[in-house]
C-alpha cells in the first residue's frame, strides 16, 4: 500500500536544515580559530589533537580516530567535538531522508519501503529503501521528518505501539516477583525499580532516580556491562558495578534467570524465543574473552527481543485478518519495532481503534498484560 509523503514539507525542511548546517559549520570554525573542512577527518584530527591538544582516545591504521565514540568522549573537554557531532547528524538526516525520500515517491505520492524477514538476527523485521526504522525519534528534526508521512484527505494516521514490551517479556520469562507485580498492578515499572533499589517511598522517587532506574532496566535487557552503564549514567565504572550489584540483589530471580539462560545455551541447546525461534551461539565456547562475553549478552537478549519480534509479527497477521474479515477501508501501512501504523478513514476511527488495541493486546498470553498505546493525527509525527 505504501505511505503517503508530503514532499513539499521535506523540501522546506531540507532548505532549513541546509542553512542550519552552514551556521553550525561557522560556529565550528570559530571554535577552532580558523576555517577548515568539517567533513575532513584528517583536518579534524590535526585540529583536535595537534592544535587543541586534546587527548588521543583511539588509534586506527590511518591515524588518530575522530569517530562518534571519540567525539562523545572528548565533548566534556572542549565544545568543538559536540559541534562536529551536530553537523554530522544533521548532514546524515539531509542525505538519508530530506533529499532522498522525495526521490523514492511513486506516481501516487507514496513511498514503498522493503521489509526484510531474514536480516536482523533477533528476528525483527528490518526495512530499507528507505529505512523507516531509524528515523531518530528523540530529536526535534527526527520528529519533524515523521510529520512528512501523512494521511490522505478524509483519513487519520493511527500509531499503535506496544508499551515496554521487552520489559514485559522479561517479567514473563524470569517470573521475577517485583517486575511481575509492577506490570500486573499497572505500576510505573521504572518508579517501582527506583523504589526498590534506592529503598525509598514512591513520593521520594526523584526524576533522576527514575531515570537511573530506567537506564539500568534497559541495560539489563541489552546485557550492558559496568563501563557502558557508567558512561550512560555519568558515573565511574566502580560506582556502576556497585549499582548493578544492588540492582541484582533486588531482582534476584531475574539474575538467576539470566544466568540460567547462558548456562543452558552453553550445553549446546542454543537459545530460543517463546514461540521457538532458535539461535545458535558457537562463540559461547570461544577462547577469545571478548567474543565469549558478546555471545553471553546475545544469549540473554535473544529470548527477550526475539519474543517481542514474534509478538509484533503475530499482531500484524491477526490485525490484518480482522481488517479483512470486517471489510473496513483501513490499511496497515508500516511497522517500526514495536509499533504498527495504519491509515484510517475518519468514519472508522472509534471501531478500528478499539479493534486494533484489543487484537494486539490479546495476541499472546503472558504472565503480565500486554499494553498497547494508540495515538492519532493527520501525520505520523503527531500520531506517535
XYZ file of C-alpha atoms in Angstrom:
384
model
C 0.000 0.000 0.000
C 2.867 2.376 0.816
C 2.838 5.528 2.933
C 1.761 8.913 1.593
C 4.568 11.501 1.764
C 4.320 15.297 1.895
C 7.202 16.131 -0.476
C 6.828 19.920 -0.066
C 7.275 19.563 3.703
C 10.540 17.648 3.141
C 11.838 20.180 0.601
C 11.160 23.063 3.004
C 12.918 21.138 5.784
C 15.909 20.432 3.536
C 16.333 24.147 2.845
C 16.080 24.985 6.539
C 18.483 22.185 7.530
C 20.998 23.269 4.882
C 21.036 26.783 6.366
C 21.452 25.284 9.855
C 24.480 23.240 8.686
C 26.137 26.419 7.328
C 25.523 28.116 10.714
C 26.916 25.133 12.681
C 29.994 24.966 10.438
C 30.671 28.685 11.047
C 30.426 28.061 14.797
C 32.850 25.116 14.474
C 35.325 27.338 12.562
C 35.112 29.955 15.316
C 35.823 27.306 17.964
C 38.835 26.041 16.021
C 40.124 29.576 15.461
C 40.153 29.239 11.644
C 38.197 27.782 8.718
C 38.537 24.073 7.898
C 36.613 21.349 6.079
C 34.266 19.988 8.741
C 33.841 16.752 6.731
C 37.576 16.015 6.550
C 38.657 13.532 9.258
C 42.323 14.417 8.508
C 41.844 18.166 9.124
C 39.710 17.484 12.181
C 42.369 15.144 13.578
C 45.024 17.869 13.263
C 42.807 20.482 14.957
C 41.678 18.267 17.848
C 44.975 16.625 18.731
C 47.740 18.950 17.478
C 46.183 22.405 17.836
C 43.735 21.950 20.732
C 45.959 19.281 22.365
C 43.001 17.057 23.300
C 43.919 13.507 24.417
C 44.006 10.744 21.785
C 41.244 8.259 22.606
C 41.894 5.584 19.998
C 44.112 4.966 17.001
C 43.296 3.431 13.626
C 45.535 2.193 10.795
C 45.445 5.648 9.207
C 45.962 7.735 12.359
C 44.027 9.031 15.345
C 40.315 8.273 15.269
C 37.670 11.048 15.155
C 34.631 8.741 15.095
C 31.415 9.460 17.022
C 32.512 7.497 20.105
C 35.756 9.500 20.318
C 33.979 12.838 19.836
C 31.443 11.948 22.560
C 34.286 11.198 24.964
C 36.068 14.480 24.143
C 32.890 16.584 24.323
C 33.312 17.267 28.046
C 36.762 18.823 27.431
C 36.003 21.200 24.543
C 32.842 22.387 22.698
C 34.167 21.587 19.180
C 33.661 17.771 19.223
C 29.985 18.220 20.097
C 29.545 20.784 17.309
C 31.050 18.301 14.804
C 28.592 15.626 16.027
C 25.705 18.060 15.425
C 26.927 18.792 11.877
C 27.320 15.074 11.100
C 23.926 14.147 12.473
C 22.153 16.912 10.509
C 24.076 16.167 7.298
C 23.108 12.499 7.611
C 19.410 13.358 8.051
C 19.530 15.595 4.964
C 21.191 12.889 2.845
C 19.200 9.925 4.151
C 15.721 11.442 4.421
C 15.147 15.070 3.419
C 16.758 14.786 -0.026
C 16.414 11.014 -0.551
C 12.736 10.419 0.321
C 11.254 12.666 -2.404
C 13.263 10.656 -4.982
C 11.578 7.441 -3.795
C 7.982 8.633 -4.066
C 5.904 6.899 -6.781
C 3.312 8.464 -9.120
C 0.601 8.210 -6.428
C 2.710 10.204 -3.943
C 3.557 7.153 -1.851
C 6.827 5.615 -0.774
C 7.170 1.806 -0.555
C 9.872 0.562 1.782
C 11.147 -3.039 1.576
C 10.679 -5.102 4.727
C 13.252 -7.855 5.246
C 12.320 -11.030 7.095
C 15.773 -12.518 7.459
C 18.304 -9.740 8.027
C 18.119 -8.906 11.755
C 19.432 -11.848 13.756
C 16.922 -11.165 16.562
C 14.021 -11.936 14.211
C 12.827 -8.350 13.964
C 11.810 -7.031 10.564
C 14.256 -4.552 9.107
C 13.483 -2.049 6.366
C 15.452 -0.420 3.558
C 14.990 1.797 0.515
C 14.149 3.854 2.548
C 14.931 2.628 6.064
C 11.920 3.842 8.058
C 13.136 2.241 11.267
C 15.935 4.540 12.291
C 14.466 7.993 11.915
C 15.612 9.452 15.254
C 12.532 9.856 17.425
C 14.090 11.925 20.220
C 15.387 14.858 18.166
C 13.136 17.727 17.003
C 14.368 17.164 13.417
C 13.509 13.445 13.600
C 10.004 14.238 14.836
C 9.629 16.789 12.029
C 10.620 14.129 9.435
C 7.881 11.843 10.803
C 5.388 14.648 10.125
C 6.122 14.215 6.403
C 4.336 10.819 6.474
C 0.720 11.887 6.145
C -2.843 10.590 5.883
C -4.808 11.223 2.664
C -7.820 13.519 2.691
C -10.596 12.170 4.969
C -8.233 9.824 6.834
C -6.137 9.798 10.001
C -2.901 8.040 10.922
C -3.186 5.607 13.843
C 0.008 4.626 15.642
C -0.470 1.542 17.856
C 2.586 0.930 19.995
C 3.336 -1.897 22.455
C 4.304 -0.253 25.748
C 7.562 -1.550 27.301
C 7.124 -4.880 25.559
C 10.669 -6.121 26.158
C 10.473 -5.500 29.908
C 7.089 -7.240 29.979
C 8.545 -10.246 28.136
C 11.456 -10.244 30.604
C 9.000 -10.210 33.535
C 7.189 -13.203 31.982
C 10.334 -15.213 31.208
C 12.083 -14.588 34.526
C 8.977 -14.677 36.726
C 10.641 -12.017 38.893
C 8.001 -11.211 41.550
C 8.723 -7.455 41.688
C 8.617 -6.983 37.917
C 5.517 -9.185 37.541
C 3.705 -7.343 40.323
C 4.621 -3.922 38.879
C 3.134 -4.767 35.479
C 0.074 -6.561 36.855
C -0.825 -3.646 39.108
C -0.317 -1.111 36.291
C 2.557 0.493 38.189
C 5.239 2.669 36.547
C 7.919 -0.023 36.373
C 10.832 2.452 36.458
C 9.458 4.205 39.564
C 8.962 0.801 41.198
C 12.539 -0.204 40.292
C 13.853 3.067 41.787
C 11.833 2.482 44.985
C 13.383 -0.988 45.359
C 16.990 -0.015 44.535
C 17.155 3.247 46.491
C 14.926 1.931 49.295
C 12.638 4.973 49.241
C 8.877 5.508 49.199
C 7.026 6.323 45.967
C 6.777 10.017 46.949
C 10.550 10.231 47.402
C 11.481 8.899 43.958
C 13.083 11.859 42.177
C 13.199 12.350 38.399
C 16.902 11.494 38.495
C 16.280 8.245 40.427
C 13.608 7.165 37.934
C 15.904 7.997 35.041
C 18.758 5.914 36.554
C 16.386 3.002 37.178
C 15.060 3.205 33.604
C 18.576 3.227 32.105
C 19.514 0.214 34.248
C 16.346 -1.713 33.342
C 17.206 -1.397 29.648
C 20.923 -2.014 30.270
C 19.918 -5.397 31.735
C 17.917 -6.292 28.602
C 20.844 -5.439 26.336
C 23.437 -7.025 28.627
C 25.467 -3.853 29.114
C 28.416 -4.078 31.483
C 29.542 -1.597 34.105
C 31.686 0.531 31.798
C 28.890 1.297 29.305
C 26.323 1.763 32.102
C 28.790 4.089 33.879
C 29.120 6.174 30.711
C 25.367 6.413 30.262
C 24.725 7.368 33.884
C 27.753 9.677 34.060
C 29.309 7.758 36.970
C 32.583 5.854 37.406
C 32.943 2.217 36.442
C 33.187 1.200 40.125
C 30.012 3.090 41.012
C 28.232 1.432 38.072
C 29.426 -2.015 39.219
C 28.056 -1.288 42.693
C 24.778 -0.075 41.179
C 24.391 -3.246 39.076
C 25.180 -5.352 42.156
C 22.457 -3.547 44.117
C 20.039 -3.988 41.196
C 20.559 -7.751 41.080
C 20.286 -8.109 44.855
C 16.832 -6.570 44.467
C 15.901 -8.608 41.386
C 17.460 -11.919 42.458
C 15.021 -14.058 40.405
C 15.900 -12.039 37.338
C 19.624 -12.576 37.957
C 19.091 -16.342 38.242
C 17.055 -16.424 35.023
C 19.762 -14.577 33.038
C 22.489 -16.889 34.403
C 20.408 -19.982 33.611
C 19.855 -18.866 30.002
C 23.610 -18.661 29.423
C 24.253 -22.000 31.158
C 21.616 -23.799 29.059
C 22.942 -22.215 25.883
C 26.453 -23.415 26.788
C 25.308 -27.020 26.943
C 24.502 -26.742 23.247
C 20.794 -26.069 23.256
C 21.207 -22.580 21.759
C 18.611 -20.044 22.806
C 15.044 -19.610 21.630
C 12.043 -17.309 21.838
C 8.747 -18.316 23.471
C 7.452 -19.358 20.028
C 10.558 -21.416 19.256
C 12.724 -19.218 17.014
C 16.210 -20.633 17.645
C 19.613 -19.008 17.577
C 22.891 -20.880 17.915
C 25.873 -19.201 19.528
C 29.119 -21.125 18.930
C 31.114 -18.186 20.369
C 29.930 -19.176 23.865
C 32.857 -21.618 23.775
C 35.344 -19.233 22.164
C 38.768 -18.900 23.827
C 38.541 -15.184 22.940
C 37.050 -13.470 26.025
C 35.511 -10.557 24.112
C 33.711 -12.896 21.681
C 32.547 -15.078 24.561
C 31.118 -12.135 26.533
C 29.328 -10.825 23.438
C 27.778 -14.275 22.878
C 26.624 -14.343 26.525
C 24.940 -10.955 26.085
C 23.265 -12.174 22.891
C 22.107 -15.351 24.683
C 20.427 -13.265 27.388
C 18.896 -10.772 24.987
C 17.624 -13.096 22.224
C 14.655 -14.661 24.085
C 13.536 -11.153 25.118
C 13.976 -9.195 21.899
C 13.183 -12.218 19.738
C 9.889 -12.845 21.547
C 8.971 -9.153 21.156
C 9.661 -9.582 17.422
C 7.449 -12.689 17.298
C 4.642 -10.795 19.066
C 4.624 -7.837 16.654
C 4.603 -10.208 13.648
C 1.701 -12.193 15.110
C -0.069 -8.892 15.766
C 0.366 -7.889 12.100
C -1.213 -11.160 10.993
C -4.119 -11.070 13.461
C -4.951 -7.413 12.831
C -4.807 -7.941 9.063
C -7.162 -10.931 9.369
C -9.658 -8.794 11.308
C -9.425 -5.830 8.930
C -10.156 -8.229 6.055
C -12.978 -10.035 7.875
C -14.688 -6.813 8.886
C -14.345 -5.391 5.334
C -13.121 -1.997 6.512
C -11.200 0.508 4.377
C -8.420 0.890 6.989
C -4.952 -0.092 5.751
C -1.866 -1.158 7.712
C 0.905 0.940 6.136
C 4.045 0.459 8.198
C 5.707 -1.132 11.195
C 8.626 0.168 13.230
C 9.982 -2.038 16.027
C 7.015 -2.396 18.441
C 4.633 -0.115 16.572
C 2.071 -0.651 13.801
C 0.953 2.318 11.682
C -2.463 2.498 9.977
C -4.284 4.793 7.576
C -7.847 5.026 8.894
C -10.889 6.748 7.301
C -12.290 9.215 9.849
C -15.613 7.338 9.980
C -13.838 4.139 11.133
C -11.818 5.811 13.901
C -13.634 4.550 17.006
C -14.357 0.986 15.819
C -10.901 0.366 14.290
C -9.007 1.975 17.201
C -10.698 -0.324 19.713
C -10.313 -3.386 17.485
C -6.578 -2.829 16.854
C -5.856 -2.297 20.553
C -7.859 -5.363 21.628
C -6.307 -7.617 18.953
C -2.728 -6.555 19.643
C -3.104 -6.894 23.413
C -4.621 -10.379 23.075
C -2.112 -11.831 20.647
C -0.123 -13.788 23.259
C -0.928 -14.733 26.839
C 1.889 -13.738 29.185
C 2.168 -13.685 32.978
C 1.788 -9.897 32.698
C -0.647 -7.971 30.494
C 0.455 -6.621 27.112
C -0.415 -2.946 26.805
C -0.887 -1.034 23.541
C -0.933 2.754 23.393
C -2.802 4.316 20.459
C -2.162 7.798 19.080
C -3.986 9.651 16.284
C -3.033 12.502 13.973
C -3.100 13.827 10.414
C 0.528 12.655 10.161
C 2.789 10.048 11.775
C 4.701 12.611 13.862
C 1.523 13.834 15.576
C 0.126 10.312 15.990
C 3.256 8.844 17.569
